[in-house]
Coordinates of C-alpha atoms in Angstrom, one line a residue:
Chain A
X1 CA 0.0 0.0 0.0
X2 CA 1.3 3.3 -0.9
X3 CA 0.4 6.0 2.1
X4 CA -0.6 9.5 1.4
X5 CA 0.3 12.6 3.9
X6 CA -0.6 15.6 2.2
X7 CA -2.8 18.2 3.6
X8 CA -4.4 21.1 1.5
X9 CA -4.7 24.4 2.1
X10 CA -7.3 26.4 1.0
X11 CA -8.6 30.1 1.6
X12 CA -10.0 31.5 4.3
X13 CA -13.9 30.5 4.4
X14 CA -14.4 34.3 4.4
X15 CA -13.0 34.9 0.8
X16 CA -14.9 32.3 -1.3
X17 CA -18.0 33.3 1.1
X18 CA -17.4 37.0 0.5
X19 CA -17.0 36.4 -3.6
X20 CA -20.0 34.5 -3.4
X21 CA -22.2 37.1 -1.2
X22 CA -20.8 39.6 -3.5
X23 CA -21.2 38.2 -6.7
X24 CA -24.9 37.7 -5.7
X25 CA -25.5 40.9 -5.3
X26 CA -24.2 42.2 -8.3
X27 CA -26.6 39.1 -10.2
X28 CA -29.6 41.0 -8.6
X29 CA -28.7 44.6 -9.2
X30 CA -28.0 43.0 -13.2
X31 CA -31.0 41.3 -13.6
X32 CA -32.9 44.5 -11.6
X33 CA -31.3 47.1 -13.7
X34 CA -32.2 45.6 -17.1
X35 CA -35.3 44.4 -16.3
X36 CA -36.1 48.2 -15.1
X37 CA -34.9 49.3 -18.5
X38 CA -35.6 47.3 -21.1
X39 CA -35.1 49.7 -24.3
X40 CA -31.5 48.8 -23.4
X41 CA -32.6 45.7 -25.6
X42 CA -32.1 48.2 -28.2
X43 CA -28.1 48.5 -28.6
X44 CA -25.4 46.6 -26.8
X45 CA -23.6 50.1 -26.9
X46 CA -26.4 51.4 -24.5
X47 CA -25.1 52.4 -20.8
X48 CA -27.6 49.9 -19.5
X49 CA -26.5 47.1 -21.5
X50 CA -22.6 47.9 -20.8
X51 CA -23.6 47.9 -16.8
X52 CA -25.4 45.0 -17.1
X53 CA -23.0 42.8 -19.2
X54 CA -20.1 43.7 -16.5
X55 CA -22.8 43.1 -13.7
X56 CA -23.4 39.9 -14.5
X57 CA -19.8 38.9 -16.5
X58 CA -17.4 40.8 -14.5
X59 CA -19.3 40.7 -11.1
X60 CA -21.5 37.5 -10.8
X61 CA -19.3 35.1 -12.9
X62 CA -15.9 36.2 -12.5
X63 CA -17.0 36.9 -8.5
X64 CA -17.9 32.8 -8.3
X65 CA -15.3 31.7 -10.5
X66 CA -12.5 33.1 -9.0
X67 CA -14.1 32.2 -5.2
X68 CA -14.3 29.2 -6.1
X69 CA -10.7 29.1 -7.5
X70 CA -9.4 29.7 -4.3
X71 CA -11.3 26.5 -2.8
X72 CA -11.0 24.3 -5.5
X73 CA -7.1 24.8 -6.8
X74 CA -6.0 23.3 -3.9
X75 CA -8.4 20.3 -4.9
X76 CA -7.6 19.8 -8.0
X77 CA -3.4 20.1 -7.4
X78 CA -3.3 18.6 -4.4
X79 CA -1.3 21.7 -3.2
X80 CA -1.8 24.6 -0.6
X81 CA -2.1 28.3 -2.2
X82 CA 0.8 30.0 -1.7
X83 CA -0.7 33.0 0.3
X84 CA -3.8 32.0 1.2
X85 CA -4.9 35.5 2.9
X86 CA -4.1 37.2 -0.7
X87 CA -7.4 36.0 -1.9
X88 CA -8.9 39.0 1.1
X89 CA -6.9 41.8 -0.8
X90 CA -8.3 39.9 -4.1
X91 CA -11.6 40.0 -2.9
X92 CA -11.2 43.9 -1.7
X93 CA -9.9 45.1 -5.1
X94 CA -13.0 43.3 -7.1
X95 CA -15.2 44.5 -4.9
X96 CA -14.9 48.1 -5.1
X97 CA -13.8 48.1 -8.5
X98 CA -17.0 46.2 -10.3
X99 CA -19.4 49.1 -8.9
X100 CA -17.3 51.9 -10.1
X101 CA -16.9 50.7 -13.1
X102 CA -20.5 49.9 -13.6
X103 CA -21.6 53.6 -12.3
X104 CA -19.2 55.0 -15.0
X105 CA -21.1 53.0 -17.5
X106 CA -24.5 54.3 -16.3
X107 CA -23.1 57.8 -16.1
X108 CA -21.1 57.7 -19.0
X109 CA -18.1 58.8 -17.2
X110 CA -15.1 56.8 -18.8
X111 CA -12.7 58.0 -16.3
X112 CA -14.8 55.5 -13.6
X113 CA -14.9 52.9 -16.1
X114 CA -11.3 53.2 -16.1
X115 CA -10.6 53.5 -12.4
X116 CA -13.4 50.8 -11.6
X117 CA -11.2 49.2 -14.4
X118 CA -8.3 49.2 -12.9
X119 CA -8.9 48.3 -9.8
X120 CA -10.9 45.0 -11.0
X121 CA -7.7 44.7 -13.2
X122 CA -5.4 44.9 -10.0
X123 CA -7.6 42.3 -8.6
X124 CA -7.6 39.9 -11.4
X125 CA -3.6 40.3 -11.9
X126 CA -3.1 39.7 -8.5
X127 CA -5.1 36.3 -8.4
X128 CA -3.6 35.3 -11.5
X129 CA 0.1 36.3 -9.7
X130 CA -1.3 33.9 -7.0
X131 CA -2.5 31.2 -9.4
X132 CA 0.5 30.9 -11.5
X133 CA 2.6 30.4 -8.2
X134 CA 0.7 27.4 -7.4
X135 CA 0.2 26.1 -10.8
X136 CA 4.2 26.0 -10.9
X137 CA 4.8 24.6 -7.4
X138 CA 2.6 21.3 -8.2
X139 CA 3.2 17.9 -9.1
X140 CA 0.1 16.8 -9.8
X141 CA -1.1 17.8 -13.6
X142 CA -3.9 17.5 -15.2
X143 CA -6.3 18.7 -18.6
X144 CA -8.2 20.5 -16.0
X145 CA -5.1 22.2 -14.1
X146 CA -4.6 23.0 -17.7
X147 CA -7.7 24.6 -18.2
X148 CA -7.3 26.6 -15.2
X149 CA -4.2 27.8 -16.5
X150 CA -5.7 29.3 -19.4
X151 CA -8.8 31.0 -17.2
X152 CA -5.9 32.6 -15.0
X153 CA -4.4 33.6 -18.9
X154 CA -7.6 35.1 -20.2
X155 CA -8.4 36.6 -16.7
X156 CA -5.9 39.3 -17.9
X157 CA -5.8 39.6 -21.2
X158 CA -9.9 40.3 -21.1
X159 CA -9.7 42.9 -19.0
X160 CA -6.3 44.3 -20.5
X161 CA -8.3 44.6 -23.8
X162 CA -11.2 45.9 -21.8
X163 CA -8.9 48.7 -20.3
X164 CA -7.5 49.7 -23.6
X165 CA -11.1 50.3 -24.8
X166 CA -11.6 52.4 -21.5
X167 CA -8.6 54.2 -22.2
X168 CA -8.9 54.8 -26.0
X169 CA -12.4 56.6 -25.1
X170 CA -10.7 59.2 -23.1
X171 CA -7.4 59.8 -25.0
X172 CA -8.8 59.0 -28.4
X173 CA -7.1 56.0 -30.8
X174 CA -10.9 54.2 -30.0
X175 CA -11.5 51.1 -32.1
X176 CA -14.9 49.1 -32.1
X177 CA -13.5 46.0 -33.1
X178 CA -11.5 45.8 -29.7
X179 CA -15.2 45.2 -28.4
X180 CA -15.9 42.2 -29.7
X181 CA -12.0 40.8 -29.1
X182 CA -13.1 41.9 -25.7
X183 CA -16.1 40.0 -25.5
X184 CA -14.6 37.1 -27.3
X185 CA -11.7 36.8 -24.4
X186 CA -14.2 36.9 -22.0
X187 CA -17.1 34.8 -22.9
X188 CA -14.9 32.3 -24.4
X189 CA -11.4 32.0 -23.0
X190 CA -12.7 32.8 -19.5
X191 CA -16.0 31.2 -18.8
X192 CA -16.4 28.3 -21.6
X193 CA -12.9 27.3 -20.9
X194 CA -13.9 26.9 -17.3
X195 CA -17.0 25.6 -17.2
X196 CA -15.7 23.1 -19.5
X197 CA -12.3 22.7 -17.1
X198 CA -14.2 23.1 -13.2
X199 CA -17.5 21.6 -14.8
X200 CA -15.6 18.1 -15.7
X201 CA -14.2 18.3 -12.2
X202 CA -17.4 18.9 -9.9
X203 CA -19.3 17.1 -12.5
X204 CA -17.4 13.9 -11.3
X205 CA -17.2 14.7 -7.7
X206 CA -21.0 15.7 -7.4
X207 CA -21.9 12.6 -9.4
X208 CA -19.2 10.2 -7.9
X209 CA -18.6 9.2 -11.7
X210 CA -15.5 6.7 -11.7
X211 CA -13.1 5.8 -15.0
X212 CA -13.7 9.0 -17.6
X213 CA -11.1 9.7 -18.7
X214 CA -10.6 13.6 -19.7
X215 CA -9.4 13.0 -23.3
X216 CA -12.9 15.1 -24.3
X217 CA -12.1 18.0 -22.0
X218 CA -8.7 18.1 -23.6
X219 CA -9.7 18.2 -27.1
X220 CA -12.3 20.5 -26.3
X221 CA -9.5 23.2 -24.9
X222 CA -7.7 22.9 -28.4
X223 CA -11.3 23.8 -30.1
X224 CA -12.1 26.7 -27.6
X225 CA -8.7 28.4 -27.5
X226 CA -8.7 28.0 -31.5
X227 CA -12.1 30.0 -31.3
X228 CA -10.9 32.5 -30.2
X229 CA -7.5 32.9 -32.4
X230 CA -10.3 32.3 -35.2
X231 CA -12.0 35.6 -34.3
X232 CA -8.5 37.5 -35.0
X233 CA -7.5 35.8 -37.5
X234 CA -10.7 34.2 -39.5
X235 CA -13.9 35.3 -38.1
X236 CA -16.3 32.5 -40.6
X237 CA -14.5 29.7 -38.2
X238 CA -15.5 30.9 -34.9
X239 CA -19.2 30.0 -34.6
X240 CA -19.0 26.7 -36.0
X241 CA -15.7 26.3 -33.5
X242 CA -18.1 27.3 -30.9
X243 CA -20.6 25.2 -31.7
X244 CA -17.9 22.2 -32.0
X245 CA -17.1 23.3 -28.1
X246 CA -20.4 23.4 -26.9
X247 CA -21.4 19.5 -28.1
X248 CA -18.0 18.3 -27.0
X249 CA -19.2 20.0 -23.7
X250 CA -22.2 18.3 -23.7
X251 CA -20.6 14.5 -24.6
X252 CA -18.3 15.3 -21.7
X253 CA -20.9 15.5 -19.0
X254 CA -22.9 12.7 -20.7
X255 CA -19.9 10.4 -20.4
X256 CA -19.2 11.4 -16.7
X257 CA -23.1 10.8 -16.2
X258 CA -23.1 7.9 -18.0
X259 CA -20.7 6.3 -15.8
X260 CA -22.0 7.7 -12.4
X261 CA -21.9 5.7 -9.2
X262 CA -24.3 8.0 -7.4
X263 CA -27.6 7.5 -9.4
X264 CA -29.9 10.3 -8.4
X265 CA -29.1 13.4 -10.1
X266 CA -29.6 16.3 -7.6
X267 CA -30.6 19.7 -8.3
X268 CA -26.9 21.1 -9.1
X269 CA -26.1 18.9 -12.0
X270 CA -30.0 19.0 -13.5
X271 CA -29.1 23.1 -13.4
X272 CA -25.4 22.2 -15.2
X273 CA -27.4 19.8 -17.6
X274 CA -29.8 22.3 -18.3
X275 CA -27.4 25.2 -19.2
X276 CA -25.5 23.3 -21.3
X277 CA -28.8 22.8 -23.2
X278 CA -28.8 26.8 -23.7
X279 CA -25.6 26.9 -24.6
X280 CA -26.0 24.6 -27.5
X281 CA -29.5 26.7 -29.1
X282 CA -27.4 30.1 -28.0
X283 CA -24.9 28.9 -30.6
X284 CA -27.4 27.8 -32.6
X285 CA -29.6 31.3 -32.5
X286 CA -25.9 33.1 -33.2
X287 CA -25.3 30.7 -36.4
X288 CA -28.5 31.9 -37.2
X289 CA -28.2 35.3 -37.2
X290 CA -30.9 35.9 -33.4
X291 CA -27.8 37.7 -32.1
X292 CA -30.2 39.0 -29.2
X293 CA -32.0 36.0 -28.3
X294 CA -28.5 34.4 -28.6
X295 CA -26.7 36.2 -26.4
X296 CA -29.8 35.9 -23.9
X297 CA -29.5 32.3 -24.3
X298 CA -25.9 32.2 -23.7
X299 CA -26.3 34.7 -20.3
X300 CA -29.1 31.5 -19.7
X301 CA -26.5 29.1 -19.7
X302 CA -24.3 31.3 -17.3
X303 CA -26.7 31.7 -14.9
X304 CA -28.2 28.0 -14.5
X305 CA -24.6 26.7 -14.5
X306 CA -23.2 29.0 -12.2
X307 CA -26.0 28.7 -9.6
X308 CA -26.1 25.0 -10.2
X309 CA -22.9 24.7 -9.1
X310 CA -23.3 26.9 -6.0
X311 CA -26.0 24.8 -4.7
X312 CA -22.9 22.3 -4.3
X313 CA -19.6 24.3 -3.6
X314 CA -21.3 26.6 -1.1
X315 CA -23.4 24.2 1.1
X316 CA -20.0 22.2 1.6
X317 CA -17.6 25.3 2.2
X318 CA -20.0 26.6 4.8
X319 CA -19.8 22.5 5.9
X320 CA -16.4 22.3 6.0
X321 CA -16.2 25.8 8.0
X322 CA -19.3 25.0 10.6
X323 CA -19.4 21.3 10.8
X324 CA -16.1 19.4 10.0
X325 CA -14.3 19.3 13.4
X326 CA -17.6 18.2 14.8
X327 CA -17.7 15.1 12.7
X328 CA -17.5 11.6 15.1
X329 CA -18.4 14.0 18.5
X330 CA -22.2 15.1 17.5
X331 CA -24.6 14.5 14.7
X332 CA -24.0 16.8 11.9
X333 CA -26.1 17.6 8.7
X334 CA -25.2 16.0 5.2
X335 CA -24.9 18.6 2.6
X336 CA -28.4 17.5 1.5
X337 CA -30.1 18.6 4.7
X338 CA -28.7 22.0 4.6
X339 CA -31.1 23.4 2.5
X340 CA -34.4 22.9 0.8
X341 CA -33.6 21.1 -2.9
X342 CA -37.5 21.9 -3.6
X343 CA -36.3 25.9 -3.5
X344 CA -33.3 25.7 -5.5
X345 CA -35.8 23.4 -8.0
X346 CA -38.2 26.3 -8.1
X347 CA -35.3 29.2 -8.8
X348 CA -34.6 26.7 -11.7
X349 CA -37.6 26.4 -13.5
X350 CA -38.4 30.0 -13.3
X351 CA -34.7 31.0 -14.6
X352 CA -35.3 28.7 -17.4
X353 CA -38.8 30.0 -18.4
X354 CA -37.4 33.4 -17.8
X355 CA -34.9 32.8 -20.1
X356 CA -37.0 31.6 -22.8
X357 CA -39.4 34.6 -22.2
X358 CA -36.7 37.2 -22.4
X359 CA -35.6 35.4 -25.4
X360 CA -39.1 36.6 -26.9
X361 CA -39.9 40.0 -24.6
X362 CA -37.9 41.8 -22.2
X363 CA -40.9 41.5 -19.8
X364 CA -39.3 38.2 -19.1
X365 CA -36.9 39.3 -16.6
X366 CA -39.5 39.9 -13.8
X367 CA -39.5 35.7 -14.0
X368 CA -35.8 35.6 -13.6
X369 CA -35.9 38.5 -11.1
X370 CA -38.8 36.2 -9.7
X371 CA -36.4 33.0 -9.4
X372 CA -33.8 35.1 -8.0
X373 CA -36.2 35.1 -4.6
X374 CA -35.7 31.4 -4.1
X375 CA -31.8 31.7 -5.0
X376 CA -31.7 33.9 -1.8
X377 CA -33.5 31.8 0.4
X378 CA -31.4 29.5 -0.6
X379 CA -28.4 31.5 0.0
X380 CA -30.0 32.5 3.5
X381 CA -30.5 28.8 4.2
X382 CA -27.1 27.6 3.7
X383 CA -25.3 30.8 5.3
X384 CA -26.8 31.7 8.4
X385 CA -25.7 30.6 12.3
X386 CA -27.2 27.6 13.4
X387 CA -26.5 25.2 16.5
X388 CA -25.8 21.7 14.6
Chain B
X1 CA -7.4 -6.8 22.1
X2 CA -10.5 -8.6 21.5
X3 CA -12.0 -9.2 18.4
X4 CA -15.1 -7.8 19.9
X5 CA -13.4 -4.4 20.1
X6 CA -12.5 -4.5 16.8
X7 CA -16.2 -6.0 15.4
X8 CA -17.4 -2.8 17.6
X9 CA -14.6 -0.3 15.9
X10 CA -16.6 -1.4 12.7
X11 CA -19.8 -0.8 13.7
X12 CA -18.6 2.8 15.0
X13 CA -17.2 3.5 11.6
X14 CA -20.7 3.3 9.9
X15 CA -21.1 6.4 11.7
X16 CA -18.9 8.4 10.1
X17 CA -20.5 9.8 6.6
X18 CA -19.6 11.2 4.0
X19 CA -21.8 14.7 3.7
X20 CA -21.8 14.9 0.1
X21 CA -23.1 11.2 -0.3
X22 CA -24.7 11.0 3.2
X23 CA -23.3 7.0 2.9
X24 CA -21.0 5.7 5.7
X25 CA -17.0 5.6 4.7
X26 CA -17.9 2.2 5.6
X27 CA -20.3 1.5 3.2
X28 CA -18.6 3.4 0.5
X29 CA -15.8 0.9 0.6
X30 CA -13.0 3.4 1.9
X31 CA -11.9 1.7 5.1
X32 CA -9.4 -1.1 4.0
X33 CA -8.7 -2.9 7.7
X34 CA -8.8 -2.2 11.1
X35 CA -6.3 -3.7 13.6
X36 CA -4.8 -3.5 17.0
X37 CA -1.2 -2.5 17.7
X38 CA -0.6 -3.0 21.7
X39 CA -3.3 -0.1 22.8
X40 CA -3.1 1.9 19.0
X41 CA -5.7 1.0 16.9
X42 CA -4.8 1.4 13.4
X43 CA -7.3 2.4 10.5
X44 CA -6.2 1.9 7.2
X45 CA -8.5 3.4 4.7
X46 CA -8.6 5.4 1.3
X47 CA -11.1 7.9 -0.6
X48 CA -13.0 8.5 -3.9
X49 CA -9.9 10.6 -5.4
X50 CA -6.7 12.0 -4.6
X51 CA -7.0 15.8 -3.7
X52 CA -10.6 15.2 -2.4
X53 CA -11.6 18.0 -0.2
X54 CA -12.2 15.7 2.5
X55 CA -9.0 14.6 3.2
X56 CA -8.6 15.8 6.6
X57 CA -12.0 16.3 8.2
X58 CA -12.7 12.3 7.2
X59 CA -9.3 10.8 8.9
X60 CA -10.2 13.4 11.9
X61 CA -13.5 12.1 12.3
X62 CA -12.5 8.4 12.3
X63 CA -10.2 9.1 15.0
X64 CA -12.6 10.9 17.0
X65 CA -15.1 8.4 16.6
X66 CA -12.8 5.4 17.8
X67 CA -10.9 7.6 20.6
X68 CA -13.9 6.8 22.5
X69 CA -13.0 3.2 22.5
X70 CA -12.4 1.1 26.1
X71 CA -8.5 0.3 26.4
X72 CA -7.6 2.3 23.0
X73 CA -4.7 4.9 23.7
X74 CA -3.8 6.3 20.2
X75 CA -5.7 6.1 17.2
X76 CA -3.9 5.7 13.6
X77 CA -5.3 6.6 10.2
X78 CA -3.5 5.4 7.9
X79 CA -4.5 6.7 4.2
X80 CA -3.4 5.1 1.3
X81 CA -4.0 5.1 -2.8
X82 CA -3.2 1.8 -3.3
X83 CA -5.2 -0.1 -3.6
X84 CA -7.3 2.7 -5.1
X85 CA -11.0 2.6 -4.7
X86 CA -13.2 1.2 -7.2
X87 CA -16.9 1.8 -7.0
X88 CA -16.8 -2.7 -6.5
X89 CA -15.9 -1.7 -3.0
X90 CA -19.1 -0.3 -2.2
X91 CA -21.6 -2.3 0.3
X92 CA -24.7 -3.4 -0.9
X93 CA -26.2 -1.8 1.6
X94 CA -24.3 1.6 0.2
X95 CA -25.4 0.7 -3.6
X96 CA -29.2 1.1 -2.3
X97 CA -28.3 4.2 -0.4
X98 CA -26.8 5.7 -3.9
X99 CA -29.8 4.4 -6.0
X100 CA -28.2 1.4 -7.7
X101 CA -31.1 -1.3 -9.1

């Protein structure tokens, strides 16, 4: 028998717990702000639309991704971060900056885009500083450290591009096209690369699938990345690249479910499955030429796979912060009992009709807003004091 | 030591769950032996994967569950990779728990 003595250490439960009350908030002042103005449906240049996109990219799914980065890196290396207590001044940084930014958006001010700008970018370069110290200290690689390392990658050059934009408008040199570079970065190199990297990962933990190998996910990292070199240098490839992505995406989770030990699938994984259902027709729309209803498609797949997997990684931080040491001494709750599954089932099924609603009118926000109620409780639930 | 004590070391160890899974470590096939060494009782057991988050609040609460033990002095947990666990490991009684038919 070969023994094992490693011990990992991850951030203080405060950071991933801050990133993910933060993030939250910034998912309901998005979906509140657009849903109060919806003639910003008319141009993504409107100031609306600008503060809503970095609402809901920059704050709600770079907020959970990069939280959740600072639990799971550990996890996936089988190495401590280097300083965990970084991820506070991480956490700091974002959170000022993303608000700032935002108001500079609504007031069309780009000197606070630029300083809401920067101090997001501070944020984001020094997680990545922090990520790229652990990423060379380990022994353990894998396609979905790999992955990872290209999130970290594109966690800077997004916002770089983004801050040139900023910039440009002030001092002049302003070129449109950076835009969609911008959004390409973003969309694709950050969040499809880790979904697809983290969503194999929790996928198989959450689902106790044994024996997939992650030949899929690696491909699928080739495709994406050439994506987005496509929109430089080729523009005709990237949809249909996209569109490779997002089926390889969806055979990846099909094999892991396929071969699943753990046979009921909860509420978390139905969310993941669900999304990557509206990832596929946002493609789809986009090949089509609905750039509206595909882009409200693709903010559909964000948000159900990004809450789907909070109703897993944040019942077992706050576990692992409030219950572990009193495992073997007292009866403790199982992840399952720490909140209502019946909620989080209701906050799905009005995300997803809002989603197809909005798809159609605006008016369908209020039934997103509406199933953001539930994702509070459940929020609530999960995070507040009680005696095990 | 008796083999009593270590029949009841067992049945101690179903208490121990895993949260996600809300299975015993016992029934998910992670504890590989349990034996006496003078007055340390020595756990040898593994888990799902490498790197699991787990790690350390699992191997705490087996030793805090068996601490309570008559006679036992030290407990040892012992985790190892090899043999790595297979989902064949898992009880029958764990296989109804997780839905198998």
């Amino acid at each position: 028998m070969i023994a094992l003595a490693t011990k990992n250490t991850t951030a203080p439960y405060q950071v991933p717990a801050g990133f993910v009350l933060c993030s939250s908030f910034f998912l309901v002042a998005a979906v509140l702000l657009l849903a109060l103005h919806p003639d910003a449906f008319s141009s993504h240049l409107h100031p609306v639309t600008l503060a809503f996109t970095h609402l809901l990219l920059l704050g709600f799914g770079t907020g959970i991704l990069i939280g959740s980065m600072h639990q799971l890196v550990p996890v996936i290396l089988e190495i401590g971060l280097v300083r965990a207590w970084w991820g506070y001044a991480v956490l700091g940084f974002w959170a000022v900056g993303v608000p700032v930014q935002v108001m500079g958006f609504l007031q069309d001010q780009p000197a606070l885009i630029a300083a809401g700008g920067g101090l997001v970018s501070a944020a984001l370069l020094w997680f990545a500083v922090h990520m790229l110290l652990v990423f060379r200290s380990t022994q353990k690689w894998s396609v979905v450290a790999t992955s990872l390392v290209w999130v970290t990658l594109h966690l800077l050059t997004t916002p770089a591009v983004g801050m040139v934009q900023a910039l440009t408008m002030q001092f002049g040199n302003y070129d449109p096209a950076r835009l969609q570079t911008h959004a390409i970065l973003g969309l694709v190199g950050v969040f499809l690369i880790s979904i697809a990297g983290v969503g194999h990962k929790l996928i198989g933990m959450f689902t106790l699938s044994h024996g997939v190998k992650p030949r899929v996910l690696g491909i699928n990292l080739w495709v994406l990345n050439f994506a987005i070199l496509s929109d430089l240098i080729w523009p005709a490839a990237t949809l249909p690249l996209l569109m490779l992505a997002a089926l390889l995406m969806a055979l990846d989770a099909r094999n892991l479910i396929a071969k699943r030990v753990k046979k009921q699938l909860d509420v978390g994984v139905r969310h993941h499955l669900l999304g990557l259902g509206f990832l596929v027709f946002s493609v789809l729309l986009a090949m089509l030429g609905f750039w509206t209803m595909a882009l409200v498609g693709f903010s559909g797949f964000l948000l159900l796979v990004i809450t789907g997997m909070l109703y897993k990684i944040l019942p077992f931080l706050v576990w692992l912060h409030r219950y572990s040491g009193q495992v073997g001494q007292t009866q403790v709750p199982t992840l399952k009992e720490m909140f209502q599954e019946k909620t989080a089932g209701l906050a799905m099924w009005l995300f997803t009709a809002g989603i197809v609603f909005t798809a159609l009118h605006p008016a369908g926000l209020w039934l997103i807003a509406a199933g953001l109620i539930p994702f509070l409780g459940f929020l609530t639930e999960v995070m507040h004091v009680r005696k095990p | 030591m008796s083999e009593n004590l270590k029949a009841l070391a067992g049945m101690l160890l179903h208490s121990v769950l895993d949260p996600e899974l809300g299975i015993s470590i016992v029934d998910l096939g992670l504890v590989y032996g349990v034996d006496f060494e003078g007055n340390t009782l020595r756990v040898t057991m593994t888990l799902t994967t490498p790197g699991c988050p787990l790690h350390d609040t699992l191997t705490d609460a087996v030793k805090r569950t068996l601490d309570r033990l008559p006679g036992v002095e030290q407990v040892q947990v012992d985790l190892v990779w090899q043999p790595a666990w297979t989902p064949q490991r898992i009880t029958p009684e764990g296989k109804r728990l997780l839905g198998w038919r």
